[in-house]
Amino acid sequence: MIDTSTRNDNAASDRSVDTAKAQDAAAPEVATAPASAPCASGAPGEVVPIERMSFGSAAVGHLSDGKTVFVEGAVPGDVARVELTEEKPRFARGRAAEILEASPDRVAPPCAAGCGGCPWAPLAYEAQLVAKRANVVDALVRTAHMDAARAEALVGSCVPSKRQWGYRNKLELSCGADGAGRLILGMRPEGGADVVSLDACPLAHRNIEGAPKALRGALRYLSGGSDLGLFRVGVRGSLRTRDVEIALWTTPGPFPRAAAAKTLASALKNTSVVRVVADPGRARKVKKVEAISGKGCWEEEVAESRLLLSAPSFAQVNTAQAEKLVELVLAGLEVEAGDYVADLYAGAGTFTLPLARAGAEVVAVESAGSSVRDLRRNAERAGADIDIIGGDAARELPELGELDAFVVDPPRAGLAEGVVASIAAASPRRVAYVSCDASTWARDAARFEQEGYRLIRATPVDLFPQTYHVEVVSIFERSGS
C-alpha cells in the first residue's frame, strides 16, 4: 500500500482509514433519540456537518477542533450527531448516532441486511457518481502530487451503470453457522468475524438473486450434520448465455459428489456444479477443480466475445460495464491493423480478443494457471492467433521487445516495482491502464510520467454501484508521439 507519512494531515487520515482492515463496511443504524440525547458511550456526541465520501464506507466531516472525522452511516449533506469510536492525533472515526438533518441525497436502501456489501446504498446514485469521480481526482492530487487544475481537467465524468441494482453476475458467499450450529451462507463485513446470513442479494442478477436461501437449504440437507469442509460458495449467472454455475469451495477430503449434483440441481437451476479444492484463507491456494455436473465451466458474452471461464478464473462482475472498459481501451489506444500490442494481466481474454479482432498482433501475459487455460481455449474458439504466455508480467515483460501499445489491468496492488520502467523500455506509443484501485493507480501514474509517458485522460467507470469501488480507464502517451 501507499506510504502516507509524507502527506498532509487530511491525506494521512484518509488513507489510514481507507486501508484499515478493522473498518466496519456496514452502515450503522441511525438512532431516533432526540437531539439532546447522549450517545451510546454515555458522552454527548458532537454535531458534525458531513462534507463528502471517503474512498471507503465512511463519510467525512470535521470536529469542532478541526480534526477530520470519518463517520459510518452518514452521507454528504447530513448533519449528524457523531459518536466517536476511535481517536488518533490527526483523525478520528465515529458513527452517526443520530441524523439531525437529512441530506437531500439520502435515500432509503432496498436492503437492510447489514452485510456490508453495499455501504453507499443510502446515497443517491447521481451523488455516488460525483463522489467516485472526486475520489479519482483526489488520488491524482494526493498520491501523484498532480496540480489540482490539471487533475480536474484530465478526469472525465463517471460512466454510470445501466443497472444500479441487479447488476452482479457473481455472488461469493462465506460459510458460517447459526446459534444451533446449522450452516448459513452470507457475507462477512469488512473487519468482521461473523457471517451475516442472507436470503437474497439485490445486487445480483435476477437469476441468482435468491441463491443464498436456496443453496443454504440444499447444503444443510446435503451435509446431514456432517462436515463437508465447505468454506465458500460461488454462484455465477449470465443473463446473456443463461449459464449458472455453482462452485463449492472445500478443504481436501471425501465429498458426496453424486448427492451434491442431485441436491443442487433441485435447489437452483444450473448448468454446472464444480468443487474447488483449496486451502481456506485469503491466499486460497487452489489444489484442483472437480466437475461434479454439467459443463464444468461458466460462459459469458462480453464485447462480442464468448468467454468460457473456470471457477477460479477472474471475470468482471458487471458485464455491461466491462464492455465500457473495452470500448474505452480500444478508443484510447487507437490500434491499427498490424500493431504489436501486449495485454498484461490478460485474464481469460476480456481485452485480448477484442484487440485481436481489431487487427492487432497480440501477446497476452497471465500468471494464473486457470486463466491461461481459459484464454487459450477462448482464443481457439474465436479463431484468434494470439501469442499467450503463462508467467509473471514483471518477469516476462523484458523479453517482449518493442511494442506499439500496451494494455495493463493489474490487481488491486497495481504494477510491481520496475514494471513501468520495463514498459517504457518497450517504447509503445500509448498505454491503456485499467485499475480497480485509484490510489495504486495514481502512484503508478506518477511513475509513468517520470518515465516520459504523459497521462492524457482518465475515465472512471462505475462497475460497482452502491459501493465505493470504481474502475479507472486511463491513457498514457509517450512524450513526442
Protein backbone atom coordinates (compact mmCIF):
# COMPACT_ATOMS: atom_id res chain seq x y z
CA MET A 1 0.00 0.00 0.00
CA ILE A 2 0.98 3.67 -0.20
CA ASP A 3 3.15 5.28 2.45
CA THR A 4 1.18 8.22 3.82
CA SER A 5 3.87 9.58 6.12
CA THR A 6 4.90 12.43 3.81
CA ARG A 7 1.40 13.71 3.05
CA ASN A 8 -0.63 16.37 4.84
CA ASP A 9 -2.86 15.51 7.80
CA ASN A 10 -6.03 15.00 5.81
CA ALA A 11 -4.32 12.76 3.26
CA ALA A 12 -2.80 10.66 6.01
CA SER A 13 -6.10 10.26 7.78
CA ASP A 14 -7.93 9.45 4.54
CA ARG A 15 -5.63 6.60 3.61
CA SER A 16 -5.27 5.35 7.17
CA VAL A 17 -8.98 4.79 7.39
CA ASP A 18 -9.37 3.58 3.83
CA THR A 19 -6.84 0.79 4.28
CA ALA A 20 -7.71 -0.21 7.85
CA LYS A 21 -8.87 -3.80 7.89
CA ALA A 22 -10.90 -3.20 11.03
CA GLN A 23 -13.14 -0.61 9.42
CA ASP A 24 -16.78 -1.69 9.53
CA ALA A 25 -18.17 -1.70 5.99
CA ALA A 26 -21.82 -1.85 7.02
CA ALA A 27 -23.70 1.42 7.52
CA PRO A 28 -24.78 1.52 11.18
CA GLU A 29 -28.35 2.03 12.21
CA VAL A 30 -29.34 5.64 12.82
CA ALA A 31 -30.68 6.40 16.27
CA THR A 32 -34.05 8.11 16.66
CA ALA A 33 -33.40 9.66 20.06
CA PRO A 34 -33.97 13.42 20.48
CA ALA A 35 -31.12 15.75 19.60
CA SER A 36 -30.19 16.30 23.23
CA ALA A 37 -29.78 12.61 23.98
CA PRO A 38 -26.28 11.31 24.81
CA CYS A 39 -24.58 8.75 22.58
CA ALA A 40 -24.36 5.07 23.48
CA SER A 41 -20.99 5.65 25.16
CA GLY A 42 -22.61 7.92 27.74
CA ALA A 43 -20.85 11.01 26.42
CA PRO A 44 -22.75 13.56 24.32
CA GLY A 45 -21.99 13.23 20.63
CA GLU A 46 -20.65 16.13 18.64
CA VAL A 47 -22.77 17.61 15.87
CA VAL A 48 -20.88 17.30 12.57
CA PRO A 49 -21.87 18.55 9.10
CA ILE A 50 -20.92 15.83 6.61
CA GLU A 51 -18.91 17.08 3.64
CA ARG A 52 -18.02 14.22 1.32
CA MET A 53 -17.47 10.47 0.95
CA SER A 54 -14.08 8.93 1.59
CA PHE A 55 -12.66 6.11 -0.51
CA GLY A 56 -14.30 3.69 1.84
CA SER A 57 -17.63 3.16 3.51
CA ALA A 58 -17.35 6.24 5.72
CA ALA A 59 -18.28 9.85 5.02
CA VAL A 60 -16.02 12.73 6.02
CA GLY A 61 -16.59 15.73 8.26
CA HIS A 62 -14.62 17.82 10.74
CA LEU A 63 -14.91 18.07 14.50
CA SER A 64 -15.12 21.44 16.23
CA ASP A 65 -11.34 21.41 16.76
CA GLY A 66 -10.77 20.97 13.02
CA LYS A 67 -9.83 17.29 13.17
CA THR A 68 -11.02 15.11 10.29
CA VAL A 69 -13.58 12.51 11.33
CA PHE A 70 -14.71 9.51 9.28
CA VAL A 71 -18.35 8.76 10.00
CA GLU A 72 -20.06 5.45 9.28
CA GLY A 73 -23.72 5.67 8.36
CA ALA A 74 -23.64 9.25 7.07
CA VAL A 75 -23.76 10.78 3.60
CA PRO A 76 -22.68 14.21 2.29
CA GLY A 77 -25.16 16.90 3.27
CA ASP A 78 -26.22 15.19 6.51
CA VAL A 79 -25.86 16.93 9.84
CA ALA A 80 -25.14 14.09 12.23
CA ARG A 81 -24.60 13.63 15.93
CA VAL A 82 -21.43 11.55 15.90
CA GLU A 83 -20.32 9.03 18.49
CA LEU A 84 -16.55 8.65 18.31
CA THR A 85 -15.26 5.09 18.21
CA GLU A 86 -11.56 5.87 17.80
CA GLU A 87 -9.47 8.99 18.11
CA LYS A 88 -5.93 9.48 16.90
CA PRO A 89 -3.68 12.56 16.84
CA ARG A 90 -4.63 13.55 13.29
CA PHE A 91 -8.05 11.99 12.69
CA ALA A 92 -10.94 10.23 14.34
CA ARG A 93 -13.51 7.60 13.47
CA GLY A 94 -17.11 7.54 14.51
CA ARG A 95 -20.66 6.51 13.75
CA ALA A 96 -23.77 8.52 13.05
CA ALA A 97 -25.68 8.02 16.30
CA GLU A 98 -28.39 10.34 15.03
CA ILE A 99 -29.17 12.19 11.81
CA LEU A 100 -30.27 15.67 12.87
CA GLU A 101 -30.73 16.97 9.32
CA ALA A 102 -31.00 14.51 6.45
CA SER A 103 -29.14 15.23 3.23
CA PRO A 104 -31.24 15.77 0.09
CA ASP A 105 -29.06 12.97 -1.35
CA ARG A 106 -30.06 10.47 1.36
CA VAL A 107 -32.26 7.60 0.11
CA ALA A 108 -33.80 4.51 1.66
CA PRO A 109 -31.91 1.37 0.54
CA PRO A 110 -33.95 -1.64 -0.58
CA CYS A 111 -31.94 -3.97 1.65
CA ALA A 112 -31.32 -3.76 5.39
CA ALA A 113 -29.30 -6.96 5.81
CA GLY A 114 -26.27 -5.11 7.19
CA CYS A 115 -23.81 -7.45 5.48
CA GLY A 116 -21.53 -4.64 4.28
CA GLY A 117 -21.95 -5.43 0.59
CA CYS A 118 -23.50 -2.08 -0.36
CA PRO A 119 -22.15 0.58 2.04
CA TRP A 120 -23.06 3.52 -0.23
CA ALA A 121 -26.70 2.45 -0.69
CA PRO A 122 -28.05 5.35 1.46
CA LEU A 123 -26.53 7.81 -1.04
CA ALA A 124 -28.48 8.74 -4.19
CA TYR A 125 -26.93 7.23 -7.30
CA GLU A 126 -26.08 10.51 -9.04
CA ALA A 127 -24.28 11.59 -5.88
CA GLN A 128 -22.39 8.30 -5.85
CA LEU A 129 -21.08 9.03 -9.36
CA VAL A 130 -19.97 12.52 -8.35
CA ALA A 131 -18.23 11.16 -5.25
CA LYS A 132 -16.42 8.45 -7.21
CA ARG A 133 -15.08 10.95 -9.74
CA ALA A 134 -13.98 13.22 -6.87
CA ASN A 135 -12.06 10.34 -5.28
CA VAL A 136 -10.20 9.69 -8.55
CA VAL A 137 -9.27 13.39 -8.85
CA ASP A 138 -8.25 13.37 -5.20
CA ALA A 139 -5.98 10.37 -5.73
CA LEU A 140 -4.10 12.18 -8.51
CA VAL A 141 -3.64 15.26 -6.32
CA ARG A 142 -2.67 13.47 -3.11
CA THR A 143 -0.78 10.42 -4.39
CA ALA A 144 0.59 11.52 -7.77
CA HIS A 145 1.09 15.10 -6.49
CA MET A 146 -0.57 16.42 -9.64
CA ASP A 147 -1.73 20.01 -9.92
CA ALA A 148 -5.41 20.12 -8.91
CA ALA A 149 -6.49 22.04 -12.01
CA ARG A 150 -4.80 19.51 -14.30
CA ALA A 151 -6.33 16.59 -12.41
CA GLU A 152 -9.80 18.13 -12.74
CA ALA A 153 -9.27 18.60 -16.47
CA LEU A 154 -8.00 15.05 -17.06
CA VAL A 155 -10.66 13.08 -15.20
CA GLY A 156 -13.92 12.65 -17.07
CA SER A 157 -17.39 12.10 -15.69
CA CYS A 158 -18.01 8.72 -14.08
CA VAL A 159 -19.68 6.40 -16.59
CA PRO A 160 -22.92 5.23 -14.94
CA SER A 161 -24.09 1.65 -14.76
CA LYS A 162 -27.28 0.86 -16.64
CA ARG A 163 -28.34 -1.26 -13.67
CA GLN A 164 -27.93 0.33 -10.25
CA TRP A 165 -29.16 -2.87 -8.60
CA GLY A 166 -29.27 -6.38 -10.02
CA TYR A 167 -26.00 -5.91 -11.91
CA ARG A 168 -23.73 -8.56 -10.40
CA ASN A 169 -23.17 -11.76 -12.36
CA LYS A 170 -21.44 -13.32 -9.36
CA LEU A 171 -22.00 -13.84 -5.64
CA GLU A 172 -19.27 -15.02 -3.30
CA LEU A 173 -20.87 -16.39 -0.15
CA SER A 174 -19.00 -17.11 3.04
CA CYS A 175 -19.98 -20.10 5.17
CA GLY A 176 -20.75 -19.84 8.85
CA ALA A 177 -23.01 -21.34 11.50
CA ASP A 178 -26.05 -20.07 13.36
CA GLY A 179 -26.69 -20.44 17.08
CA ALA A 180 -27.87 -24.02 16.56
CA GLY A 181 -24.73 -24.93 14.62
CA ARG A 182 -26.53 -25.05 11.27
CA LEU A 183 -24.88 -23.85 8.06
CA ILE A 184 -25.53 -20.26 7.00
CA LEU A 185 -24.46 -18.51 3.80
CA GLY A 186 -23.85 -14.80 3.59
CA MET A 187 -21.30 -12.03 3.72
CA ARG A 188 -18.63 -11.23 6.25
CA PRO A 189 -18.47 -7.43 6.73
CA GLU A 190 -15.03 -5.92 6.28
CA GLY A 191 -13.16 -6.34 9.53
CA GLY A 192 -15.90 -8.56 10.97
CA ALA A 193 -15.51 -12.12 12.19
CA ASP A 194 -19.11 -13.31 11.87
CA VAL A 195 -21.02 -14.14 8.70
CA VAL A 196 -24.24 -12.17 8.18
CA SER A 197 -26.80 -14.63 6.83
CA LEU A 198 -28.61 -13.65 3.62
CA ASP A 199 -31.77 -14.89 1.96
CA ALA A 200 -31.21 -12.85 -1.20
CA CYS A 201 -28.95 -10.14 -2.58
CA PRO A 202 -30.48 -7.28 -4.61
CA LEU A 203 -27.09 -6.50 -6.15
CA ALA A 204 -27.18 -9.81 -8.06
CA HIS A 205 -28.78 -10.67 -11.39
CA ARG A 206 -32.36 -11.89 -11.06
CA ASN A 207 -31.36 -15.48 -11.94
CA ILE A 208 -29.05 -15.73 -8.89
CA GLU A 209 -30.54 -13.11 -6.55
CA GLY A 210 -32.23 -15.73 -4.37
CA ALA A 211 -29.31 -18.17 -4.43
CA PRO A 212 -28.24 -17.71 -0.77
CA LYS A 213 -31.51 -19.03 0.64
CA ALA A 214 -31.92 -21.77 -1.96
CA LEU A 215 -28.38 -23.09 -1.52
CA ARG A 216 -28.46 -22.81 2.26
CA GLY A 217 -31.34 -25.28 2.49
CA ALA A 218 -29.82 -27.62 -0.08
CA LEU A 219 -26.39 -27.68 1.55
CA ARG A 220 -27.87 -28.23 5.01
CA TYR A 221 -29.70 -31.24 3.63
CA LEU A 222 -26.60 -32.47 1.81
CA SER A 223 -24.36 -32.30 4.86
CA GLY A 224 -26.83 -34.15 7.10
CA GLY A 225 -24.96 -32.91 10.13
CA SER A 226 -21.52 -33.96 8.84
CA ASP A 227 -18.67 -31.62 7.94
CA LEU A 228 -18.26 -31.19 4.17
CA GLY A 229 -15.21 -28.96 4.59
CA LEU A 230 -17.19 -26.19 2.90
CA PHE A 231 -15.92 -22.65 3.48
CA ARG A 232 -17.16 -20.69 0.49
CA VAL A 233 -19.81 -20.91 -2.22
CA GLY A 234 -19.55 -19.04 -5.51
CA VAL A 235 -22.51 -18.54 -7.84
CA ARG A 236 -22.19 -17.03 -11.32
CA GLY A 237 -25.14 -16.32 -13.59
CA SER A 238 -25.24 -14.84 -17.08
CA LEU A 239 -28.29 -13.01 -18.40
CA ARG A 240 -26.89 -13.40 -21.92
CA THR A 241 -25.96 -17.08 -22.11
CA ARG A 242 -28.31 -18.23 -19.30
CA ASP A 243 -25.45 -20.20 -17.75
CA VAL A 244 -25.50 -20.60 -13.96
CA GLU A 245 -22.53 -22.16 -12.20
CA ILE A 246 -22.28 -23.20 -8.55
CA ALA A 247 -18.75 -23.50 -7.18
CA LEU A 248 -18.30 -25.28 -3.85
CA TRP A 249 -15.01 -24.32 -2.22
CA THR A 250 -13.91 -27.04 0.19
CA THR A 251 -10.87 -28.30 2.01
CA PRO A 252 -9.36 -31.58 0.76
CA GLY A 253 -11.14 -34.76 1.76
CA PRO A 254 -14.07 -37.00 0.85
CA PHE A 255 -17.08 -35.33 -0.76
CA PRO A 256 -20.54 -36.66 -1.79
CA ARG A 257 -20.29 -35.72 -5.46
CA ALA A 258 -23.33 -37.58 -6.79
CA ALA A 259 -25.56 -36.42 -3.94
CA ALA A 260 -24.33 -32.84 -4.39
CA ALA A 261 -25.17 -32.87 -8.10
CA LYS A 262 -28.72 -34.13 -7.44
CA THR A 263 -29.44 -31.88 -4.46
CA LEU A 264 -28.15 -28.67 -6.03
CA ALA A 265 -29.97 -29.33 -9.30
CA SER A 266 -33.28 -29.26 -7.43
CA ALA A 267 -32.34 -26.16 -5.40
CA LEU A 268 -31.10 -23.84 -8.13
CA LYS A 269 -31.38 -24.35 -11.86
CA ASN A 270 -27.79 -24.59 -13.02
CA THR A 271 -25.67 -25.57 -15.99
CA SER A 272 -22.62 -26.52 -13.95
CA VAL A 273 -21.59 -27.56 -10.45
CA VAL A 274 -17.90 -27.70 -9.60
CA ARG A 275 -15.90 -28.38 -6.48
CA VAL A 276 -12.84 -26.22 -5.91
CA VAL A 277 -10.46 -27.95 -3.53
CA ALA A 278 -8.39 -25.26 -1.85
CA ASP A 279 -6.89 -24.03 1.38
CA PRO A 280 -9.16 -21.55 3.18
CA GLY A 281 -7.94 -18.03 3.87
CA ARG A 282 -7.08 -15.01 1.78
CA ALA A 283 -4.50 -16.81 -0.37
CA ARG A 284 -6.98 -19.53 -1.41
CA LYS A 285 -4.34 -21.76 -2.97
CA VAL A 286 -6.29 -23.98 -5.34
CA LYS A 287 -5.27 -27.64 -5.40
CA LYS A 288 -7.73 -28.89 -8.03
CA VAL A 289 -11.13 -28.27 -9.61
CA GLU A 290 -13.57 -31.16 -9.97
CA ALA A 291 -16.56 -31.04 -12.33
CA ILE A 292 -19.49 -32.51 -10.41
CA SER A 293 -22.17 -31.97 -13.04
CA GLY A 294 -22.85 -30.09 -16.25
CA LYS A 295 -20.36 -28.12 -18.35
CA GLY A 296 -17.72 -27.75 -15.67
CA CYS A 297 -17.27 -24.07 -16.57
CA TRP A 298 -19.26 -20.86 -16.98
CA GLU A 299 -19.85 -18.96 -20.23
CA GLU A 300 -20.38 -15.22 -20.63
CA GLU A 301 -20.62 -12.91 -23.62
CA VAL A 302 -18.54 -9.72 -23.37
CA ALA A 303 -17.89 -7.25 -26.19
CA GLU A 304 -18.85 -9.78 -28.90
CA SER A 305 -16.57 -12.42 -27.36
CA ARG A 306 -17.84 -15.69 -25.89
CA LEU A 307 -15.70 -16.44 -22.86
CA LEU A 308 -15.52 -19.79 -21.08
CA LEU A 309 -14.35 -19.34 -17.50
CA SER A 310 -13.25 -21.86 -14.91
CA ALA A 311 -14.38 -21.39 -11.33
CA PRO A 312 -11.09 -19.89 -10.04
CA SER A 313 -10.67 -17.55 -13.05
CA PHE A 314 -11.37 -13.85 -12.68
CA ALA A 315 -14.17 -12.13 -14.59
CA GLN A 316 -15.66 -8.66 -14.15
CA VAL A 317 -18.89 -8.90 -12.16
CA ASN A 318 -20.73 -6.21 -14.16
CA THR A 319 -20.77 -7.48 -17.74
CA ALA A 320 -22.35 -4.44 -19.40
CA GLN A 321 -19.86 -2.10 -17.72
CA ALA A 322 -16.97 -4.40 -18.63
CA GLU A 323 -17.88 -3.65 -22.24
CA LYS A 324 -17.48 0.05 -21.47
CA LEU A 325 -13.94 -0.71 -20.31
CA VAL A 326 -13.20 -2.46 -23.61
CA GLU A 327 -14.64 0.43 -25.64
CA LEU A 328 -12.54 3.00 -23.76
CA VAL A 329 -9.35 0.95 -24.09
CA LEU A 330 -9.74 0.41 -27.84
CA ALA A 331 -10.64 4.06 -28.46
CA GLY A 332 -7.77 5.30 -26.32
CA LEU A 333 -5.09 3.11 -27.89
CA GLU A 334 -6.16 3.90 -31.49
CA VAL A 335 -4.97 0.45 -32.54
CA GLU A 336 -4.33 -0.09 -36.25
CA ALA A 337 -4.12 -3.35 -38.17
CA GLY A 338 -0.72 -4.93 -37.68
CA ASP A 339 0.14 -3.10 -34.46
CA TYR A 340 2.06 -5.21 -31.97
CA VAL A 341 0.19 -4.95 -28.66
CA ALA A 342 0.82 -6.54 -25.28
CA ASP A 343 -2.01 -7.36 -22.87
CA LEU A 344 -0.56 -7.79 -19.39
CA TYR A 345 -2.64 -9.48 -16.66
CA ALA A 346 -4.80 -10.71 -19.54
CA GLY A 347 -7.14 -12.97 -17.61
CA ALA A 348 -9.42 -15.07 -19.83
CA GLY A 349 -9.32 -12.60 -22.72
CA THR A 350 -11.62 -9.64 -21.97
CA PHE A 351 -9.27 -7.21 -23.76
CA THR A 352 -7.15 -9.73 -25.67
CA LEU A 353 -9.86 -10.97 -28.03
CA PRO A 354 -11.22 -7.51 -28.99
CA LEU A 355 -7.65 -6.33 -29.68
CA ALA A 356 -7.07 -9.30 -31.97
CA ARG A 357 -10.40 -8.68 -33.66
CA ALA A 358 -9.29 -5.08 -34.31
CA GLY A 359 -6.35 -6.43 -36.32
CA ALA A 360 -3.57 -6.16 -33.75
CA GLU A 361 -0.88 -8.78 -33.28
CA VAL A 362 -1.41 -9.54 -29.60
CA VAL A 363 0.83 -11.09 -26.99
CA ALA A 364 -1.04 -11.87 -23.78
CA VAL A 365 0.68 -12.46 -20.42
CA GLU A 366 -1.17 -14.05 -17.49
CA SER A 367 0.15 -15.76 -14.36
CA ALA A 368 -2.94 -17.63 -13.07
CA GLY A 369 -2.97 -21.16 -14.45
CA SER A 370 -6.76 -21.44 -14.76
CA SER A 371 -6.96 -18.13 -16.63
CA VAL A 372 -4.16 -19.15 -19.00
CA ARG A 373 -6.03 -22.34 -19.87
CA ASP A 374 -9.26 -20.40 -20.34
CA LEU A 375 -7.56 -17.81 -22.53
CA ARG A 376 -6.07 -20.46 -24.79
CA ARG A 377 -9.43 -22.17 -25.11
CA ASN A 378 -11.23 -18.87 -25.80
CA ALA A 379 -8.69 -17.81 -28.41
CA GLU A 380 -9.02 -21.15 -30.18
CA ARG A 381 -12.82 -20.92 -30.18
CA ALA A 382 -12.62 -17.40 -31.64
CA GLY A 383 -10.09 -18.42 -34.28
CA ALA A 384 -7.70 -15.75 -33.00
CA ASP A 385 -3.94 -16.11 -33.46
CA ILE A 386 -2.66 -14.85 -30.11
CA ASP A 387 0.74 -15.39 -28.50
CA ILE A 388 -0.17 -16.49 -24.97
CA ILE A 389 2.50 -16.54 -22.27
CA GLY A 390 1.81 -18.12 -18.91
CA GLY A 391 4.02 -16.25 -16.47
CA ASP A 392 4.57 -13.23 -14.26
CA ALA A 393 4.27 -9.91 -16.11
CA ALA A 394 7.30 -8.36 -14.43
CA ARG A 395 9.48 -11.32 -15.42
CA GLU A 396 8.17 -11.80 -18.97
CA LEU A 397 7.91 -8.15 -19.98
CA PRO A 398 11.60 -7.50 -20.76
CA GLU A 399 11.55 -10.40 -23.25
CA LEU A 400 8.75 -8.97 -25.41
CA GLY A 401 10.82 -6.42 -27.32
CA GLU A 402 9.47 -3.16 -28.74
CA LEU A 403 5.70 -2.78 -28.92
CA ASP A 404 3.22 -0.29 -30.37
CA ALA A 405 0.83 -0.33 -27.40
CA PHE A 406 0.14 -1.92 -24.02
CA VAL A 407 -2.94 -2.80 -22.00
CA VAL A 408 -2.37 -3.34 -18.29
CA ASP A 409 -5.16 -4.44 -15.96
CA PRO A 410 -3.36 -5.37 -12.75
CA PRO A 411 -4.81 -6.50 -9.42
CA ARG A 412 -5.60 -4.01 -6.67
CA ALA A 413 -1.95 -3.68 -5.65
CA GLY A 414 -1.13 -2.08 -9.01
CA LEU A 415 2.04 -2.58 -11.01
CA ALA A 416 5.04 -4.17 -9.32
CA GLU A 417 8.22 -2.19 -8.86
CA GLY A 418 10.08 -1.90 -12.17
CA VAL A 419 7.16 -2.80 -14.45
CA VAL A 420 6.55 0.81 -15.51
CA ALA A 421 10.22 1.21 -16.45
CA SER A 422 10.09 -2.04 -18.43
CA ILE A 423 7.00 -0.86 -20.30
CA ALA A 424 8.72 2.42 -21.11
CA ALA A 425 11.76 0.50 -22.38
CA ALA A 426 9.49 -1.23 -24.92
CA SER A 427 8.70 2.26 -26.30
CA PRO A 428 4.95 1.93 -27.01
CA ARG A 429 3.11 4.95 -28.40
CA ARG A 430 0.33 4.56 -25.86
CA VAL A 431 -0.53 2.59 -22.75
CA ALA A 432 -4.05 1.85 -21.51
CA TYR A 433 -4.08 1.28 -17.75
CA VAL A 434 -7.26 -0.19 -16.26
CA SER A 435 -7.35 -0.02 -12.48
CA CYS A 436 -9.69 -1.07 -9.68
CA ASP A 437 -7.84 0.98 -7.05
CA ALA A 438 -7.46 4.74 -7.51
CA SER A 439 -4.62 5.06 -5.01
CA THR A 440 -2.24 2.50 -6.50
CA TRP A 441 -3.20 3.70 -10.00
CA ALA A 442 -2.25 7.29 -9.08
CA ARG A 443 1.08 6.06 -7.68
CA ASP A 444 1.75 4.29 -10.99
CA ALA A 445 0.58 7.34 -12.98
CA ALA A 446 3.35 9.33 -11.35
CA ARG A 447 5.83 6.61 -12.30
CA PHE A 448 4.68 6.69 -15.93
CA GLU A 449 5.15 10.44 -16.09
CA GLN A 450 8.64 10.09 -14.65
CA GLU A 451 9.39 7.63 -17.48
CA GLY A 452 8.24 10.06 -20.18
CA TYR A 453 4.61 8.98 -20.56
CA ARG A 454 2.04 11.70 -20.04
CA LEU A 455 -1.43 10.96 -18.73
CA ILE A 456 -3.82 12.36 -21.34
CA ARG A 457 -7.16 11.22 -19.92
CA ALA A 458 -8.76 9.16 -17.18
CA THR A 459 -12.33 7.89 -17.18
CA PRO A 460 -13.96 6.49 -14.04
CA VAL A 461 -16.40 3.66 -14.83
CA ASP A 462 -18.91 2.55 -12.22
CA LEU A 463 -18.85 -1.25 -12.20
CA PHE A 464 -19.94 -1.41 -8.56
CA PRO A 465 -22.99 0.76 -7.76
CA GLN A 466 -23.84 1.08 -4.06
CA THR A 467 -20.17 0.63 -3.12
CA TYR A 468 -17.14 2.93 -3.01
CA HIS A 469 -15.24 0.91 -5.64
CA VAL A 470 -14.65 2.37 -9.09
CA GLU A 471 -12.68 1.31 -12.16
CA VAL A 472 -10.47 3.82 -13.96
CA VAL A 473 -9.51 3.57 -17.64
CA SER A 474 -6.54 5.82 -18.29
CA ILE A 475 -4.47 6.52 -21.38
CA PHE A 476 -0.76 7.43 -21.29
CA GLU A 477 1.04 8.73 -24.35
CA ARG A 478 4.77 8.77 -24.99
CA SER A 479 6.14 12.30 -24.97
CA GLY A 480 6.79 13.47 -28.52
CA SER A 481 4.47 10.89 -30.11
